[in-house]
Structures are given as C-alpha cells and as structure tokens.
PDB file of C-alpha atoms (C1' of nucleotides) in Angstrom:
ATOM      1  CA  MET A   1      64.388  96.716  90.818  1.00 69.00           C
ATOM      2  CA  SER A   2      65.475  97.861  87.380  1.00 89.00           C
ATOM      3  CA  GLU A   3      65.711  95.628  84.213  1.00 95.00           C
ATOM      4  CA  TYR A   4      67.827  95.884  81.220  1.00 97.00           C
ATOM      5  CA  PHE A   5      68.353  94.414  77.752  1.00 98.00           C
ATOM      6  CA  VAL A   6      71.634  93.335  76.928  1.00 98.00           C
ATOM      7  CA  GLY A   7      72.237  96.597  74.939  1.00 97.00           C
ATOM      8  CA  GLN A   8      71.259  98.784  78.013  1.00 97.00           C
ATOM      9  CA  ILE A   9      73.482  96.752  80.410  1.00 98.00           C
ATOM     10  CA  ALA A  10      76.357  96.849  77.901  1.00 98.00           C
ATOM     11  CA  GLU A  11      76.020 100.680  77.492  1.00 97.00           C
ATOM     12  CA  GLU A  12      75.881 100.941  81.597  1.00 96.00           C
ATOM     13  CA  VAL A  13      78.883  99.009  82.037  1.00 96.00           C
ATOM     14  CA  GLY A  14      80.956 100.113  79.220  1.00 96.00           C
ATOM     15  CA  ILE A  15      81.450  96.886  77.453  1.00 97.00           C
ATOM     16  CA  ASN A  16      80.235  95.203  74.207  1.00 97.00           C
ATOM     17  CA  VAL A  17      77.016  93.371  73.772  1.00 98.00           C
ATOM     18  CA  GLU A  18      79.101  90.501  72.284  1.00 98.00           C
ATOM     19  CA  THR A  19      81.234  90.039  75.132  1.00 98.00           C
ATOM     20  CA  ILE A  20      78.392  89.830  77.548  1.00 98.00           C
ATOM     21  CA  ARG A  21      77.275  86.962  75.353  1.00 98.00           C
ATOM     22  CA  TYR A  22      81.012  85.576  75.293  1.00 98.00           C
ATOM     23  CA  TYR A  23      80.906  85.531  79.349  1.00 98.00           C
ATOM     24  CA  GLU A  24      77.570  84.012  79.421  1.00 98.00           C
ATOM     25  CA  LYS A  25      78.933  81.150  77.371  1.00 97.00           C
ATOM     26  CA  LEU A  26      82.145  80.905  79.548  1.00 97.00           C
ATOM     27  CA  LYS A  27      79.657  80.599  82.649  1.00 97.00           C
ATOM     28  CA  LEU A  28      80.882  84.192  84.227  1.00 97.00           C
ATOM     29  CA  LEU A  29      77.404  85.006  84.085  1.00 97.00           C
ATOM     30  CA  PRO A  30      74.562  83.013  85.038  1.00 96.00           C
ATOM     31  CA  LYS A  31      71.889  82.345  82.201  1.00 97.00           C
ATOM     32  CA  PRO A  32      69.588  85.449  82.373  1.00 98.00           C
ATOM     33  CA  LYS A  33      65.792  85.265  82.184  1.00 97.00           C
ATOM     34  CA  ARG A  34      64.422  85.817  78.795  1.00 97.00           C
ATOM     35  CA  ARG A  35      61.288  87.478  77.347  1.00 97.00           C
ATOM     36  CA  GLU A  36      58.900  85.410  75.346  1.00 96.00           C
ATOM     37  CA  SER A  37      60.782  87.136  72.449  1.00 97.00           C
ATOM     38  CA  ARG A  38      64.049  85.155  73.860  1.00 97.00           C
ATOM     39  CA  TYR A  39      65.520  88.745  74.579  1.00 98.00           C
ATOM     40  CA  ARG A  40      67.867  88.439  77.512  1.00 98.00           C
ATOM     41  CA  ILE A  41      66.585  90.287  80.780  1.00 98.00           C
ATOM     42  CA  TYR A  42      69.488  91.495  83.298  1.00 98.00           C
ATOM     43  CA  ASP A  43      69.225  93.115  86.532  1.00 96.00           C
ATOM     44  CA  GLU A  44      71.370  95.063  89.223  1.00 95.00           C
ATOM     45  CA  THR A  45      73.255  91.613  90.343  1.00 95.00           C
ATOM     46  CA  ASP A  46      74.413  91.266  86.740  1.00 96.00           C
ATOM     47  CA  LEU A  47      75.346  94.778  86.559  1.00 96.00           C
ATOM     48  CA  LYS A  48      77.508  94.445  89.614  1.00 95.00           C
ATOM     49  CA  ARG A  49      78.849  91.173  88.272  1.00 96.00           C
ATOM     50  CA  LEU A  50      80.103  92.828  84.974  1.00 97.00           C
ATOM     51  CA  SER A  51      81.463  95.828  86.609  1.00 96.00           C
ATOM     52  CA  PHE A  52      83.472  93.188  89.071  1.00 96.00           C
ATOM     53  CA  ILE A  53      84.691  91.137  85.923  1.00 97.00           C
ATOM     54  CA  LYS A  54      85.760  94.337  84.001  1.00 97.00           C
ATOM     55  CA  ARG A  55      87.753  95.748  86.873  1.00 96.00           C
ATOM     56  CA  ALA A  56      89.221  92.389  87.906  1.00 96.00           C
ATOM     57  CA  LYS A  57      90.599  92.055  84.229  1.00 97.00           C
ATOM     58  CA  GLU A  58      92.112  95.314  84.590  1.00 96.00           C
ATOM     59  CA  LEU A  59      93.580  94.455  88.000  1.00 96.00           C
ATOM     60  CA  GLY A  60      95.523  91.511  86.092  1.00 96.00           C
ATOM     61  CA  PHE A  61      93.076  88.606  86.860  1.00 97.00           C
ATOM     62  CA  THR A  62      92.210  86.032  84.139  1.00 97.00           C
ATOM     63  CA  LEU A  63      88.590  85.207  83.308  1.00 98.00           C
ATOM     64  CA  LYS A  64      89.449  82.111  84.700  1.00 97.00           C
ATOM     65  CA  GLU A  65      90.722  83.569  88.039  1.00 96.00           C
ATOM     66  CA  ILE A  66      87.577  85.580  88.124  1.00 96.00           C
ATOM     67  CA  LYS A  67      85.251  82.782  87.747  1.00 96.00           C
ATOM     68  CA  GLU A  68      87.093  81.098  90.944  1.00 94.00           C
ATOM     69  CA  LEU A  69      86.589  84.296  92.785  1.00 93.00           C
ATOM     70  CA  PHE A  70      82.904  84.196  92.258  1.00 94.00           C
ATOM     71  CA  GLY A  71      82.798  80.573  93.316  1.00 91.00           C
ATOM     72  CA  LEU A  72      84.239  81.770  96.822  1.00 89.00           C
ATOM     73  CA  LYS A  73      81.197  81.633  98.947  1.00 82.00           C
ATOM     74  CA  ILE A  74      79.994  79.352 101.670  1.00 73.00           C
ATOM     75  CA  ASP A  75      76.702  77.646 100.122  1.00 73.00           C
ATOM     76  CA  SER A  76      74.983  74.361 100.739  1.00 65.00           C
ATOM     77  CA  ASP A  77      77.289  72.377  98.564  1.00 69.00           C
ATOM     78  CA  ALA A  78      80.870  73.803  99.528  1.00 70.00           C
ATOM     79  CA  ARG A  79      82.529  72.732 102.880  1.00 76.00           C
ATOM     80  CA  CYS A  80      83.633  75.778 104.871  1.00 79.00           C
ATOM     81  CA  GLY A  81      87.334  74.287 105.200  1.00 83.00           C
ATOM     82  CA  ASP A  82      87.474  74.019 101.352  1.00 82.00           C
ATOM     83  CA  VAL A  83      86.319  77.699 100.844  1.00 84.00           C
ATOM     84  CA  LYS A  84      88.744  78.642 103.664  1.00 89.00           C
ATOM     85  CA  HIS A  85      91.719  77.224 102.237  1.00 89.00           C
ATOM     86  CA  LEU A  86      90.886  78.587  98.772  1.00 90.00           C
ATOM     87  CA  THR A  87      90.405  82.027  99.997  1.00 92.00           C
ATOM     88  CA  GLU A  88      93.430  82.245 101.944  1.00 95.00           C
ATOM     89  CA  HIS A  89      95.602  81.148  98.844  1.00 94.00           C
ATOM     90  CA  LYS A  90      93.738  84.210  96.683  1.00 95.00           C
ATOM     91  CA  LEU A  91      94.247  86.382  99.744  1.00 97.00           C
ATOM     92  CA  LYS A  92      98.010  85.698  99.719  1.00 97.00           C
ATOM     93  CA  ASP A  93      97.864  86.643  95.946  1.00 97.00           C
ATOM     94  CA  VAL A  94      96.202  89.900  96.491  1.00 97.00           C
ATOM     95  CA  ASP A  95      98.429  90.822  99.250  1.00 97.00           C
ATOM     96  CA  ASN A  96     101.553  90.460  97.039  1.00 97.00           C
ATOM     97  CA  ARG A  97      99.824  92.261  94.221  1.00 97.00           C
ATOM     98  CA  ILE A  98      99.353  95.155  96.647  1.00 97.00           C
ATOM     99  CA  SER A  99     102.723  94.990  97.934  1.00 96.00           C
ATOM    100  CA  ASP A 100     104.440  95.298  94.492  1.00 96.00           C
ATOM    101  CA  LEU A 101     102.088  98.082  93.353  1.00 97.00           C
ATOM    102  CA  LYS A 102     103.399 100.081  96.395  1.00 96.00           C
ATOM    103  CA  LYS A 103     106.707  99.458  95.267  1.00 95.00           C
ATOM    104  CA  ILE A 104     106.057 100.659  91.991  1.00 95.00           C
ATOM    105  CA  ARG A 105     103.906 103.612  93.329  1.00 95.00           C
ATOM    106  CA  HIS A 106     106.819 104.529  95.617  1.00 92.00           C
ATOM    107  CA  VAL A 107     109.246 104.767  92.658  1.00 90.00           C
ATOM    108  CA  LEU A 108     106.599 106.974  90.935  1.00 91.00           C
ATOM    109  CA  VAL A 109     106.300 109.417  93.880  1.00 92.00           C
ATOM    110  CA  LYS A 110     110.120 109.688  94.065  1.00 88.00           C
ATOM    111  CA  LEU A 111     110.358 110.464  90.269  1.00 86.00           C
ATOM    112  CA  ILE A 112     107.756 113.304  90.603  1.00 88.00           C
ATOM    113  CA  THR A 113     109.577 114.772  93.795  1.00 87.00           C
ATOM    114  CA  GLN A 114     112.821 114.739  91.808  1.00 79.00           C
ATOM    115  CA  CYS A 115     111.068 116.768  88.935  1.00 71.00           C
ATOM    116  CA  VAL A 116     109.839 119.353  91.619  1.00 67.00           C
ATOM    117  CA  ASN A 117     113.275 119.593  93.034  1.00 63.00           C
ATOM    118  CA  GLU A 118     114.840 119.747  89.533  1.00 60.00           C
ATOM    119  CA  GLU A 119     117.494 117.354  90.400  1.00 57.00           C
ATOM    120  CA  VAL A 120     119.973 116.060  88.466  1.00 56.00           C
ATOM    121  CA  SER A 121     118.755 114.359  85.219  1.00 57.00           C
ATOM    122  CA  SER A 122     119.459 110.625  84.496  1.00 62.00           C
ATOM    123  CA  ASP A 123     119.714 108.259  81.793  1.00 62.00           C
ATOM    124  CA  GLU A 124     118.982 105.455  84.113  1.00 67.00           C
ATOM    125  CA  CYS A 125     115.741 103.976  84.240  1.00 69.00           C
ATOM    126  CA  PRO A 126     114.336 104.410  88.007  1.00 71.00           C
ATOM    127  CA  ILE A 127     111.387 101.852  87.665  1.00 74.00           C
ATOM    128  CA  LEU A 128     113.694  99.226  87.450  1.00 73.00           C
ATOM    129  CA  GLU A 129     114.567  99.852  91.150  1.00 72.00           C
ATOM    130  CA  SER A 130     111.080  99.110  92.163  1.00 68.00           C
ATOM    131  CA  ILE A 131     110.666  95.496  92.046  1.00 62.00           C
ATOM    132  CA  GLU A 132     113.531  93.210  93.293  1.00 58.00           C
ATOM    133  CA  ILE A 133     112.673  89.665  92.854  1.00 41.00           C
TER     134      ILE A 133
ATOM    135  CA  MET B   1     129.405  91.964  86.989  1.00 67.00           C
ATOM    136  CA  SER B   2     128.126  88.785  85.713  1.00 88.00           C
ATOM    137  CA  GLU B   3     127.115  88.019  82.138  1.00 95.00           C
ATOM    138  CA  TYR B   4     124.387  85.726  80.790  1.00 97.00           C
ATOM    139  CA  PHE B   5     123.448  83.929  77.442  1.00 97.00           C
ATOM    140  CA  VAL B   6     120.034  84.146  76.550  1.00 98.00           C
ATOM    141  CA  GLY B   7     119.338  80.555  78.030  1.00 97.00           C
ATOM    142  CA  GLN B   8     120.774  81.542  81.289  1.00 97.00           C
ATOM    143  CA  ILE B   9     118.885  84.815  81.862  1.00 97.00           C
ATOM    144  CA  ALA B  10     115.882  82.902  80.728  1.00 97.00           C
ATOM    145  CA  GLU B  11     116.361  80.279  83.361  1.00 97.00           C
ATOM    146  CA  GLU B  12     117.146  82.927  85.991  1.00 96.00           C
ATOM    147  CA  VAL B  13     113.958  84.848  85.404  1.00 96.00           C
ATOM    148  CA  GLY B  14     111.820  82.102  84.713  1.00 96.00           C
ATOM    149  CA  ILE B  15     110.690  82.879  81.268  1.00 97.00           C
ATOM    150  CA  ASN B  16     111.263  81.297  77.867  1.00 97.00           C
ATOM    151  CA  VAL B  17     113.899  82.056  75.593  1.00 98.00           C
ATOM    152  CA  GLU B  18     111.774  82.857  72.550  1.00 98.00           C
ATOM    153  CA  THR B  19     109.931  85.409  75.049  1.00 98.00           C
ATOM    154  CA  ILE B  20     112.934  87.312  75.533  1.00 98.00           C
ATOM    155  CA  ARG B  21     113.759  87.560  71.786  1.00 98.00           C
ATOM    156  CA  TYR B  22     109.959  88.708  71.400  1.00 98.00           C
ATOM    157  CA  TYR B  23     110.348  91.427  74.067  1.00 98.00           C
ATOM    158  CA  GLU B  24     113.534  92.724  72.053  1.00 98.00           C
ATOM    159  CA  LYS B  25     111.511  92.912  68.884  1.00 97.00           C
ATOM    160  CA  LEU B  26     109.092  94.986  70.876  1.00 97.00           C
ATOM    161  CA  LYS B  27     111.733  97.331  72.210  1.00 97.00           C
ATOM    162  CA  LEU B  28     110.878  96.262  75.574  1.00 97.00           C
ATOM    163  CA  LEU B  29     114.476  95.196  75.977  1.00 97.00           C
ATOM    164  CA  PRO B  30     117.559  97.044  74.468  1.00 96.00           C
ATOM    165  CA  LYS B  31     119.694  95.418  71.822  1.00 97.00           C
ATOM    166  CA  PRO B  32     122.045  93.252  73.720  1.00 97.00           C
ATOM    167  CA  LYS B  33     125.781  93.391  73.226  1.00 97.00           C
ATOM    168  CA  ARG B  34     126.901  90.039  71.135  1.00 97.00           C
ATOM    169  CA  ARG B  35     129.608  87.794  71.115  1.00 96.00           C
ATOM    170  CA  GLU B  36     131.715  87.359  67.659  1.00 95.00           C
ATOM    171  CA  SER B  37     129.282  84.552  67.361  1.00 96.00           C
ATOM    172  CA  ARG B  38     126.384  86.765  67.354  1.00 97.00           C
ATOM    173  CA  TYR B  39     125.212  85.202  70.869  1.00 98.00           C
ATOM    174  CA  ARG B  40     123.489  87.587  73.011  1.00 98.00           C
ATOM    175  CA  ILE B  41     125.071  89.023  76.107  1.00 98.00           C
ATOM    176  CA  TYR B  42     123.034  89.991  78.988  1.00 97.00           C
ATOM    177  CA  ASP B  43     123.897  91.716  82.348  1.00 96.00           C
ATOM    178  CA  GLU B  44     122.115  92.160  85.819  1.00 95.00           C
ATOM    179  CA  THR B  45     120.164  95.225  84.361  1.00 94.00           C
ATOM    180  CA  ASP B  46     118.580  93.043  81.719  1.00 96.00           C
ATOM    181  CA  LEU B  47     117.767  90.656  84.746  1.00 96.00           C
ATOM    182  CA  LYS B  48     116.101  93.354  86.673  1.00 95.00           C
ATOM    183  CA  ARG B  49     114.243  94.859  83.488  1.00 96.00           C
ATOM    184  CA  LEU B  50     112.974  91.263  82.688  1.00 97.00           C
ATOM    185  CA  SER B  51     111.882  90.451  86.215  1.00 96.00           C
ATOM    186  CA  PHE B  52     110.077  93.926  86.146  1.00 95.00           C
ATOM    187  CA  ILE B  53     108.240  93.084  82.943  1.00 97.00           C
ATOM    188  CA  LYS B  54     107.176  89.736  84.283  1.00 96.00           C
ATOM    189  CA  ARG B  55     105.818  90.874  87.475  1.00 94.00           C
ATOM    190  CA  ALA B  56     104.157  94.194  86.077  1.00 95.00           C
ATOM    191  CA  LYS B  57     102.381  91.798  83.575  1.00 96.00           C
ATOM    192  CA  GLU B  58     101.175  90.000  86.433  1.00 95.00           C
ATOM    193  CA  LEU B  59      99.714  92.971  88.038  1.00 95.00           C
ATOM    194  CA  GLY B  60      97.611  93.928  84.929  1.00 96.00           C
ATOM    195  CA  PHE B  61      99.972  96.253  82.882  1.00 96.00           C
ATOM    196  CA  THR B  62     100.064  95.596  79.179  1.00 97.00           C
ATOM    197  CA  LEU B  63     103.481  95.391  77.452  1.00 98.00           C
ATOM    198  CA  LYS B  64     102.676  98.754  76.043  1.00 96.00           C
ATOM    199  CA  GLU B  65     101.994 100.305  79.288  1.00 95.00           C
ATOM    200  CA  ILE B  66     105.354  98.531  80.881  1.00 95.00           C
ATOM    201  CA  LYS B  67     107.142 100.320  77.902  1.00 95.00           C
ATOM    202  CA  GLU B  68     105.958 103.441  78.976  1.00 93.00           C
ATOM    203  CA  LEU B  69     106.847 103.015  82.697  1.00 92.00           C
ATOM    204  CA  PHE B  70     110.537 102.233  81.359  1.00 93.00           C
ATOM    205  CA  GLY B  71     110.314 105.654  79.427  1.00 89.00           C
ATOM    206  CA  LEU B  72     109.572 107.588  82.560  1.00 86.00           C
ATOM    207  CA  LYS B  73     112.702 109.278  83.493  1.00 78.00           C
ATOM    208  CA  ILE B  74     114.365 112.454  83.473  1.00 69.00           C
ATOM    209  CA  ASP B  75     116.933 112.496  80.869  1.00 69.00           C
ATOM    210  CA  SER B  76     118.375 115.104  78.567  1.00 61.00           C
ATOM    211  CA  ASP B  77     115.716 114.693  76.169  1.00 65.00           C
ATOM    212  CA  ALA B  78     112.500 114.579  78.342  1.00 67.00           C
ATOM    213  CA  ARG B  79     111.512 117.771  79.635  1.00 73.00           C
ATOM    214  CA  CYS B  80     110.734 117.806  83.439  1.00 76.00           C
ATOM    215  CA  GLY B  81     107.265 118.800  83.136  1.00 80.00           C
ATOM    216  CA  ASP B  82     106.373 116.367  80.583  1.00 79.00           C
ATOM    217  CA  VAL B  83     107.650 113.354  82.694  1.00 81.00           C
ATOM    218  CA  LYS B  84     106.067 114.744  85.758  1.00 87.00           C
ATOM    219  CA  HIS B  85     102.613 115.005  84.111  1.00 87.00           C
ATOM    220  CA  LEU B  86     102.932 111.437  82.587  1.00 88.00           C
ATOM    221  CA  THR B  87     104.078 109.940  86.045  1.00 91.00           C
ATOM    222  CA  GLU B  88     101.293 111.627  87.854  1.00 94.00           C
ATOM    223  CA  HIS B  89      98.958 110.032  85.638  1.00 93.00           C
ATOM    224  CA  LYS B  90     100.543 106.746  86.199  1.00 94.00           C
ATOM    225  CA  LEU B  91     100.612 107.316  89.996  1.00 96.00           C
ATOM    226  CA  LYS B  92      96.583 107.911  89.614  1.00 96.00           C
ATOM    227  CA  ASP B  93      96.256 104.664  87.987  1.00 97.00           C
ATOM    228  CA  VAL B  94      98.562 102.565  90.276  1.00 97.00           C
ATOM    229  CA  ASP B  95      96.559 104.259  93.266  1.00 97.00           C
ATOM    230  CA  ASN B  96      93.130 103.147  92.013  1.00 97.00           C
ATOM    231  CA  ARG B  97      94.545  99.710  91.641  1.00 97.00           C
ATOM    232  CA  ILE B  98      95.635  99.437  94.875  1.00 97.00           C
ATOM    233  CA  SER B  99      92.400 100.698  96.260  1.00 96.00           C
ATOM    234  CA  ASP B 100      90.449  98.216  94.356  1.00 96.00           C
ATOM    235  CA  LEU B 101      92.439  95.374  95.351  1.00 97.00           C
ATOM    236  CA  LYS B 102      92.046  96.522  98.792  1.00 97.00           C
ATOM    237  CA  LYS B 103      88.370  96.241  98.413  1.00 95.00           C
ATOM    238  CA  ILE B 104      88.782  92.811  97.119  1.00 95.00           C
ATOM    239  CA  ARG B 105      91.242  91.999 100.068  1.00 96.00           C
ATOM    240  CA  HIS B 106      88.630  92.977 102.601  1.00 93.00           C
ATOM    241  CA  VAL B 107      85.896  90.523 101.251  1.00 91.00           C
ATOM    242  CA  LEU B 108      88.325  87.823 101.215  1.00 93.00           C
ATOM    243  CA  VAL B 109      89.201  88.465 104.835  1.00 93.00           C
ATOM    244  CA  LYS B 110      85.614  88.732 105.811  1.00 89.00           C
ATOM    245  CA  LEU B 111      84.882  85.386 104.088  1.00 88.00           C
ATOM    246  CA  ILE B 112      87.778  83.544 105.987  1.00 89.00           C
ATOM    247  CA  THR B 113      86.463  84.991 109.385  1.00 88.00           C
ATOM    248  CA  GLN B 114      82.802  83.753 108.348  1.00 81.00           C
ATOM    249  CA  CYS B 115      84.264  80.190 107.958  1.00 74.00           C
ATOM    250  CA  VAL B 116      86.144  80.472 111.453  1.00 69.00           C
ATOM    251  CA  ASN B 117      83.077  81.473 113.140  1.00 65.00           C
ATOM    252  CA  GLU B 118      81.003  79.057 111.189  1.00 61.00           C
ATOM    253  CA  GLU B 119      78.368  81.535 110.330  1.00 58.00           C
ATOM    254  CA  VAL B 120      75.389  80.927 108.370  1.00 56.00           C
ATOM    255  CA  SER B 121      76.182  79.876 104.803  1.00 59.00           C
ATOM    256  CA  SER B 122      74.664  81.783 101.965  1.00 63.00           C
ATOM    257  CA  ASP B 123      74.116  81.329  98.260  1.00 63.00           C
ATOM    258  CA  GLU B 124      75.075  84.978  97.736  1.00 68.00           C
ATOM    259  CA  CYS B 125      78.426  85.622  96.073  1.00 72.00           C
ATOM    260  CA  PRO B 126      80.185  88.044  98.587  1.00 74.00           C
ATOM    261  CA  ILE B 127      82.944  89.103  96.097  1.00 79.00           C
ATOM    262  CA  LEU B 128      80.050  91.075  94.228  1.00 77.00           C
ATOM    263  CA  GLU B 129      79.933  93.380  97.109  1.00 75.00           C
ATOM    264  CA  SER B 130      83.763  94.128  96.716  1.00 72.00           C
ATOM    265  CA  ILE B 131      83.939  96.736  94.102  1.00 63.00           C
ATOM    266  CA  GLU B 132      80.996  99.273  93.405  1.00 60.00           C
ATOM    267  CA  ILE B 133      81.647 101.326  90.418  1.00 41.00           C
TER     268      ILE B 133
ATOM    269  C1'  DC C   1     137.838  66.486  67.115  1.00 54.82           C
ATOM    270  C1'  DT C   2     133.549  64.923  67.792  1.00 54.82           C
ATOM    271  C1'  DT C   3     129.213  65.028  70.073  1.00 54.82           C
ATOM    272  C1'  DG C   4     125.413  67.118  72.412  1.00 54.82           C
ATOM    273  C1'  DA C   5     123.595  71.158  74.147  1.00 54.82           C
ATOM    274  C1'  DC C   6     123.141  75.998  73.126  1.00 54.82           C
ATOM    275  C1'  DT C   7     122.322  79.911  70.084  1.00 54.82           C
ATOM    276  C1'  DC C   8     120.873  82.035  65.467  1.00 54.82           C
ATOM    277  C1'  DC C   9     116.923  83.684  62.818  1.00 54.82           C
ATOM    278  C1'  DG C  10     112.661  83.604  60.165  1.00 54.82           C
ATOM    279  C1'  DT C  11     108.273  81.990  60.161  1.00 54.82           C
ATOM    280  C1'  DA C  12     104.190  79.755  61.540  1.00 54.82           C
ATOM    281  C1'  DC C  13     101.379  78.294  65.096  1.00 54.82           C
ATOM    282  C1'  DC C  14      98.797  78.904  69.591  1.00 54.82           C
ATOM    283  C1'  DA C  15      95.823  80.480  73.688  1.00 54.82           C
ATOM    284  C1'  DT C  16      92.920  84.119  75.660  1.00 54.82           C
ATOM    285  C1'  DA C  17      89.803  87.396  74.981  1.00 54.82           C
ATOM    286  C1'  DC C  18      87.244  89.515  72.497  1.00 54.82           C
ATOM    287  C1'  DT C  19      84.709  91.633  68.019  1.00 54.82           C
ATOM    288  C1'  DA C  20      82.334  91.598  63.663  1.00 54.82           C
ATOM    289  C1'  DC C  21      79.177  89.481  60.403  1.00 54.82           C
ATOM    290  C1'  DG C  22      75.060  87.528  58.451  1.00 54.82           C
ATOM    291  C1'  DT C  23      70.416  86.160  58.503  1.00 54.82           C
ATOM    292  C1'  DG C  24      66.339  86.157  60.787  1.00 54.82           C
ATOM    293  C1'  DT C  25      63.011  87.898  64.347  1.00 54.82           C
ATOM    294  C1'  DA C  26      61.397  91.629  67.776  1.00 54.82           C
ATOM    295  C1'  DT C  27      60.709  96.275  69.353  1.00 54.82           C
ATOM    296  C1'  DT C  28      59.779 100.952  68.872  1.00 54.82           C
ATOM    297  C1'  DA C  29      59.493 105.722  67.014  1.00 54.82           C
ATOM    298  C1'  DT C  30      56.987 108.166  63.657  1.00 54.82           C
TER     299       DT C  30
ATOM    300  C1'  DA D   1      51.730 100.268  59.706  1.00 54.82           C
ATOM    301  C1'  DT D   2      56.192 100.687  58.291  1.00 54.82           C
ATOM    302  C1'  DA D   3      61.139 101.999  58.691  1.00 54.82           C
ATOM    303  C1'  DA D   4      64.764 102.129  61.763  1.00 54.82           C
ATOM    304  C1'  DT D   5      66.869 100.057  65.780  1.00 54.82           C
ATOM    305  C1'  DA D   6      67.805  96.099  68.511  1.00 54.82           C
ATOM    306  C1'  DC D   7      68.420  91.363  69.666  1.00 54.82           C
ATOM    307  C1'  DA D   8      69.298  86.352  68.728  1.00 54.82           C
ATOM    308  C1'  DC D   9      72.462  82.777  67.245  1.00 54.82           C
ATOM    309  C1'  DG D  10      76.100  80.756  64.771  1.00 54.82           C
ATOM    310  C1'  DT D  11      80.414  81.215  62.900  1.00 54.82           C
ATOM    311  C1'  DA D  12      84.554  83.644  61.649  1.00 54.82           C
ATOM    312  C1'  DG D  13      87.941  87.173  62.106  1.00 54.82           C
ATOM    313  C1'  DT D  14      91.349  90.102  65.219  1.00 54.82           C
ATOM    314  C1'  DA D  15      94.638  91.597  68.708  1.00 54.82           C
ATOM    315  C1'  DT D  16      97.900  90.552  72.348  1.00 54.82           C
ATOM    316  C1'  DG D  17     101.291  88.057  74.041  1.00 54.82           C
ATOM    317  C1'  DG D  18     103.489  84.456  73.362  1.00 54.82           C
ATOM    318  C1'  DT D  19     105.464  79.149  71.910  1.00 54.82           C
ATOM    319  C1'  DA D  20     107.262  75.846  68.527  1.00 54.82           C
ATOM    320  C1'  DC D  21     109.817  74.285  64.568  1.00 54.82           C
ATOM    321  C1'  DG D  22     113.734  73.809  61.495  1.00 54.82           C
ATOM    322  C1'  DG D  23     118.009  74.222  59.428  1.00 54.82           C
ATOM    323  C1'  DA D  24     122.641  76.391  60.266  1.00 54.82           C
ATOM    324  C1'  DG D  25     126.346  77.945  63.025  1.00 54.82           C
ATOM    325  C1'  DT D  26     128.766  77.909  68.035  1.00 54.82           C
ATOM    326  C1'  DC D  27     130.489  76.369  72.344  1.00 54.82           C
ATOM    327  C1'  DA D  28     132.697  73.098  75.527  1.00 54.82           C
ATOM    328  C1'  DA D  29     133.477  68.210  77.691  1.00 54.82           C
ATOM    329  C1'  DG D  30     135.615  64.312  76.938  1.00 54.82           C
TER     330       DG D  30
END
DNA sequence: CTTGACTCCGTACCATACTACGTGTATTAT
DNA sequence: ATAATACACGTAGTATGGTACGGAGTCAAG
C-alpha cells in the first residue's frame, strides 16, 4: 500500500496542500498518521476521499453536505433506520439533480442539432426553456 | 403578460431582492424596463431566467458558467460553428456530471437496500466507492 | 393626505472555501 | 555536509456570492 506526504497526494489529486490541511481542520479528512518528524502520512483511502470531495464539490455539494455523505454508513453507533431515512433524502436530492441536468442536456443537444441543420437564427435564449420550476 | 416589481418577482422565485440587483450588476439579467419612478419592471422571461440561475447554481454551475450558458444561442452575431463548438463542450461537461451523479446514486440505493436486508454493518465509508477518478 | 410598505442607490459587511505568508524544522539531492 | 526543497503551524488575506443598512423618493389604502 503506497504512502504519500501531503505534497505528493496534493499533486496526485490536483488540489492545494493548504486545502488538505483545511479539510482536515473541518474534519472532512481523518487525522492522518504522522512520522516522528510530524509529517502527515496519507494512503489510498485518503486519495479516494480527496477525489470524491473534489468531484462532489464540482457537482454542487457543499463541504457540509459532503461531510454528511461520508457519514452515511451503517456502523456500530448509527441505527439502520436513521441511516436509511437520511440516505433516502439524499437520494431524492440526487435524482432531482440528475433530472434537471438532463433537461439542460436536452436543450444543448437541440441547439447543436439546429446548428447542423442550419436552421433559422434566433435572438431568443434557448437555455431558458430547459428548466421550468 | 404579467409584470412584476422587484419584490414580487423575488418572492415568486424565492430569492432576495438584493440578489436580483446583484445579478443585474453582473449582467446575468438584462437591464429591466423602468417606471417613471425608476422602479424596475420584470416579466415572465425574467422569471424563467431567475429560476434557471437559481437551479443551475444548485447544480454546481458558477455564475460565470451560467452567463456562458445564456450566451449559447444562434443569433445574428454568433457564427453557428462557434456556438456548436462551445455547446458541445458544455454537453460533455453536463454528461460527465450526470454520469458521476449516477455513480453516487447507485451507492445510495445500495446503502438503502443493505438497511432493508439488515445486512452486516461496517465502519467503512461506502460513498468512497462511488467515484473513482 | 397621511402612513406604512416598497423601491432606489451606494457602500459596507458576511459566509464559504480556499490561498498565501512567515518562521522554524525535516528531508533530500549533490 | 550543505543547500534546495518540503512540511508544520498559526494567522491573515482573497474570491465568490451574496446580504444588510441607511437615507431619500414612490405607491396605495384608508
């Protein structure tokens, strides 16, 4: 199992060293093992965790929400019913996001097709039709 | 066609009045018509636009990206090829977002199923398995 | 025709999520 | 062995996206 210093894992994931320390402070990352020199030691699990944080952020989750996602597991302390309830809530949220992204996707595809067919130009903004609330 | 003052449209969409002025400053909203009193007048198109901004933000688009999405249209100034290129780029991005959200979705569903079946508990964090970069 | 709610604008402040800086210690390449 | 990097830590600064404030003008119900 490979080990990393903070700079190496930062490089690997493509985020800043300072950001990793920041996530640790927010408890998005567990306290890492240390060398005697106090240097932090990371492993593959930390790498996965950081990659997840990075992408989830891009997908519109806040750091607080990401922390909640990490908490979704059936462990000795969490009752199954609680986890299930929370998870179902998250699932509904994710489904809504996917649904709305598909609406945006549909309009983008339509726009590309219009270009190909060299249809009439328009000063209207087609993206506005994508999401009706 | 119904018209709104800023407070009414803000109420309708569920955002702050100040935020609307802020979006106007950033040119996410066109300059609205005014009464002689200088009061801003909005219509249904503005309402759609604001709803879109609100949701797109929740889906992880920055205000800058949202502005770009609004710009995706075939008008008298934009050459079709340019728009097509840009739009294809956005489409790829949206597809990736949908794909990764589906991975997260899959893990959430699995977690709920585990609960139902009262399977073994674990101290592992299952969400970590959802996105492999 | 007044009173309360709404709007105007500029400016200042706020929360989230970083990012940089400085000082000191550790590691590593030559 | 020594110089260039890298890391530790605390603190301060930045960017984005709002949110609040205050004084003046506007609207509209009684």
